[in-house]
Short mmCIF file of C-alpha atoms in Angstrom, two decimals:
data_model
loop_
_atom_site.label_atom_id
_atom_site.label_comp_id
_atom_site.label_asym_id
_atom_site.label_seq_id
_atom_site.Cartn_x
_atom_site.Cartn_y
_atom_site.Cartn_z
CA UNK A 1 81.49 132.29 180.84
CA UNK A 2 82.80 130.58 178.06
CA UNK A 3 80.62 127.68 176.69
CA UNK A 4 83.33 125.30 176.79
CA UNK A 5 83.90 126.19 180.39
CA UNK A 6 80.41 125.31 181.42
CA UNK A 7 79.96 122.38 183.99
CA UNK A 8 77.56 119.44 183.28
CA UNK A 9 75.25 120.68 185.71
CA UNK A 10 75.13 124.25 183.90
CA UNK A 11 74.96 122.72 180.54
CA UNK A 12 71.88 120.55 181.68
CA UNK A 13 70.30 123.59 183.15
CA UNK A 14 70.40 125.35 180.02
CA UNK A 15 69.58 122.54 177.93
CA UNK A 16 66.45 121.99 180.33
CA UNK A 17 65.61 125.70 179.31
CA UNK A 18 65.71 124.74 175.60
CA UNK A 19 69.17 125.50 174.73
CA UNK A 20 69.95 122.70 172.14
CA UNK A 21 73.49 123.69 171.92
CA UNK A 22 73.88 123.05 175.46
CA UNK A 23 72.74 119.49 175.08
CA UNK A 24 75.06 119.23 172.16
CA UNK A 25 77.95 120.20 174.03
CA UNK A 26 77.20 117.52 176.61
CA UNK A 27 76.86 114.99 173.65
CA UNK A 28 80.52 116.01 172.65
CA UNK A 29 81.62 115.86 176.16
CA UNK A 30 80.26 112.44 176.65
CA UNK A 31 79.81 110.52 173.63
CA UNK A 32 83.37 109.05 173.56
CA UNK A 33 83.03 107.39 177.07
CA UNK A 34 79.71 106.33 176.35
CA UNK A 35 80.69 104.72 173.25
CA UNK A 36 83.48 102.75 174.74
CA UNK A 37 80.99 101.53 177.59
CA UNK A 38 78.61 100.54 175.24
CA UNK A 39 81.29 98.88 172.92
CA UNK A 40 83.02 96.90 175.79
CA UNK A 41 79.83 95.42 177.06
CA UNK A 42 78.09 94.58 173.46
CA UNK A 43 81.30 93.70 171.57
CA UNK A 44 79.91 95.22 168.19
CA UNK A 45 80.70 98.72 166.87
CA UNK A 46 77.10 99.11 165.01
CA UNK A 47 75.36 98.15 168.14
CA UNK A 48 77.44 100.29 170.20
CA UNK A 49 76.55 103.16 168.08
CA UNK A 50 72.84 102.51 168.23
CA UNK A 51 72.96 102.17 171.69
CA UNK A 52 74.70 105.86 172.11
CA UNK A 53 72.56 107.24 169.82
CA UNK A 54 69.27 105.97 171.85
CA UNK A 55 71.25 106.77 174.96
CA UNK A 56 71.78 110.34 174.39
CA UNK A 57 67.95 110.57 172.70
CA UNK A 58 66.59 109.18 175.88
CA UNK A 59 68.66 111.53 177.94
CA UNK A 60 67.43 114.43 176.06
CA UNK A 61 63.41 113.49 176.37
CA UNK A 62 64.36 112.82 180.21
CA UNK A 63 66.37 116.10 181.13
CA UNK A 64 63.28 117.54 182.49
CA UNK A 65 62.86 114.67 185.18
CA UNK A 66 66.46 114.80 185.71
CA UNK A 67 66.51 116.18 189.44
CA UNK A 68 70.36 116.13 189.79
CA UNK A 69 70.77 113.78 192.96
CA UNK A 70 73.53 112.35 190.85
CA UNK A 71 76.08 113.58 188.33
CA UNK A 72 74.65 113.63 185.02
CA UNK A 73 77.39 111.23 183.79
CA UNK A 74 76.13 108.77 186.18
CA UNK A 75 72.85 109.08 185.11
CA UNK A 76 73.83 108.85 181.58
CA UNK A 77 75.96 105.57 182.34
CA UNK A 78 72.83 104.26 184.03
CA UNK A 79 70.71 104.82 181.17
CA UNK A 80 73.31 103.27 178.71
CA UNK A 81 73.87 100.22 180.74
CA UNK A 82 69.91 99.79 180.85
CA UNK A 83 70.11 99.86 177.11
CA UNK A 84 72.73 97.49 176.88
CA UNK A 85 71.02 94.91 178.99
CA UNK A 86 67.82 95.33 176.84
CA UNK A 87 69.86 94.70 173.68
CA UNK A 88 71.66 91.79 175.18
CA UNK A 89 68.46 90.23 176.50
CA UNK A 90 66.69 91.26 172.77
CA UNK A 91 69.16 89.54 170.87
CA UNK A 92 69.79 86.65 173.39
CA UNK A 93 73.45 86.97 173.05
CA UNK A 94 76.02 85.67 175.15
CA UNK A 95 78.17 88.55 177.49
CA UNK A 96 81.14 89.84 175.28
CA UNK A 97 83.88 91.85 176.68
CA UNK A 98 85.63 93.55 174.25
CA UNK A 99 89.41 95.10 174.48
CA UNK A 100 89.20 98.65 173.50
CA UNK A 101 87.64 100.95 170.72
CA UNK A 102 89.74 101.78 167.95
CA UNK A 103 92.01 104.40 168.79
CA UNK A 104 92.12 103.84 172.46
CA UNK A 105 95.14 102.25 174.35
CA UNK A 106 95.36 98.62 175.75
CA UNK A 107 93.87 98.88 179.10
CA UNK A 108 93.52 94.90 179.93
CA UNK A 109 97.25 95.27 180.79
CA UNK A 110 96.69 97.78 183.26
CA UNK A 111 93.92 96.15 184.77
CA UNK A 112 95.96 93.05 185.10
CA UNK A 113 98.65 94.83 187.17
CA UNK A 114 95.79 95.79 189.44
CA UNK A 115 94.44 92.46 190.50
CA UNK A 116 94.66 91.21 193.63
CA UNK A 117 98.22 89.99 194.28
CA UNK A 118 99.72 87.33 196.72
CA UNK A 119 103.40 86.72 196.38
CA UNK A 120 103.74 86.63 192.88
CA UNK A 121 102.05 89.62 190.51
CA UNK A 122 99.71 88.04 187.99
CA UNK A 123 101.12 89.81 185.28
CA UNK A 124 104.53 88.31 185.65
CA UNK A 125 102.88 84.88 185.09
CA UNK A 126 101.86 85.05 181.56
CA UNK A 127 103.47 87.67 178.36
CA UNK A 128 101.67 90.90 177.90
CA UNK A 129 99.31 90.08 175.19
CA UNK A 130 98.42 86.56 176.23
CA UNK A 131 97.40 88.48 179.70
CA UNK A 132 95.10 90.85 177.58
CA UNK A 133 93.57 88.07 176.05
CA UNK A 134 93.29 85.93 179.29
CA UNK A 135 91.49 89.19 181.25
CA UNK A 136 89.21 89.91 178.40
CA UNK A 137 87.90 86.10 178.46
CA UNK A 138 87.76 85.85 182.27
CA UNK A 139 85.86 89.39 182.46
CA UNK A 140 83.20 87.82 179.77
CA UNK A 141 82.55 85.25 182.28
CA UNK A 142 82.09 87.05 185.37
CA UNK A 143 78.26 87.81 186.49
CA UNK A 144 76.88 91.01 185.16
CA UNK A 145 77.13 93.05 188.24
CA UNK A 146 80.88 92.13 189.17
CA UNK A 147 81.85 92.74 185.40
CA UNK A 148 80.22 96.08 185.35
CA UNK A 149 81.42 97.27 188.65
CA UNK A 150 85.13 96.23 187.36
CA UNK A 151 84.27 97.91 183.93
CA UNK A 152 83.19 101.32 185.43
CA UNK A 153 85.92 101.59 188.12
CA UNK A 154 88.84 100.17 186.34
CA UNK A 155 88.02 101.09 182.59
CA UNK A 156 86.16 104.50 183.19
CA UNK A 157 87.97 105.64 186.10
CA UNK A 158 84.67 106.51 188.11
CA UNK A 159 84.65 106.90 192.00
CA UNK A 160 82.44 104.51 193.88
CA UNK A 161 80.00 106.84 194.63
CA UNK A 162 79.52 107.35 191.04
CA UNK A 163 79.17 103.90 190.27
CA UNK A 164 76.76 103.16 193.35
CA UNK A 165 74.60 106.22 191.74
CA UNK A 166 74.93 104.60 188.17
CA UNK A 167 73.96 101.28 189.33
CA UNK A 168 71.12 102.57 191.95
CA UNK A 169 72.70 100.37 194.56
CA UNK A 170 74.40 101.04 197.92
CA UNK A 171 77.94 102.05 198.18
CA UNK A 172 78.98 99.09 200.02
CA UNK A 173 77.49 96.81 197.37
CA UNK A 174 79.75 98.36 194.86
CA UNK A 175 82.92 97.61 196.69
CA UNK A 176 81.88 94.10 197.57
CA UNK A 177 81.15 93.38 193.67
CA UNK A 178 84.50 94.86 192.66
CA UNK A 179 86.65 92.97 195.00
CA UNK A 180 85.00 89.85 194.55
CA UNK A 181 85.00 90.10 190.75
CA UNK A 182 89.08 90.95 191.17
CA UNK A 183 89.44 88.15 193.06
CA UNK A 184 87.65 85.96 190.76
CA UNK A 185 89.65 87.42 187.71
CA UNK A 186 93.10 86.39 189.81
CA UNK A 187 92.02 82.99 190.26
CA UNK A 188 90.97 82.16 186.80
CA UNK A 189 94.02 83.55 185.25
CA UNK A 190 96.24 81.53 187.56
CA UNK A 191 94.24 78.67 186.78
CA UNK A 192 94.46 79.26 183.18
CA UNK A 193 98.34 79.86 183.53
CA UNK A 194 98.62 76.51 185.43
CA UNK A 195 96.97 74.69 182.64
CA UNK A 196 99.00 76.31 180.08
CA UNK A 197 102.28 75.13 181.69
CA UNK A 198 100.88 71.78 182.02
CA UNK A 199 100.29 71.72 178.40
CA UNK A 200 103.84 73.26 177.69
CA UNK A 201 105.44 70.59 179.64
CA UNK A 202 103.44 67.78 177.98
CA UNK A 203 104.17 68.96 174.44
CA UNK A 204 107.82 69.30 175.32
CA UNK A 205 108.00 65.83 177.04
CA UNK A 206 106.21 64.24 173.44
CA UNK A 207 108.42 66.16 171.50
CA UNK A 208 111.42 64.23 173.33
CA UNK A 209 109.99 60.96 173.18
#
């Protein structure tokens, strides 16, 4: 079987047996999504690169202790999230939510389209670019557990069980955090839209007086 066709589990087994090239293939396979997670969490490219380097270093050192109860990717996401939390705590920075690393599409608009909707979809209330910025601000204000659940589900496409494994929490907890987080996002975006509409009306009326 060609090396490129090996599964994560097979590459992990080979790497654990001392095959450095197998681990390099895991790095190549997962470096981009891990960097995206770190960048969206920390908001700075340099910090994200440092976290990615440390995450793979810890993963390599911990391979023999990896028992395979969860997917390798879920384990790697958990390592990365823990490092990001440590980084934020150590630097005492406020939570940041960045749009996307350079070279990636604007997924904030896709997320906006998936927010819980009543009669009128949220994305029709404001312009596309304004919505992206609004979602980013609202995401940064969410509690960490809700923000991370949304990030991993909507931006990284993980399944609920994979998120539960990465966060080491029950499946039901992940679903609750995701639903609550999306609901809060919708309310905040609707409130912001209403505030902006009021400001536009006030500006218009002032210009006529």
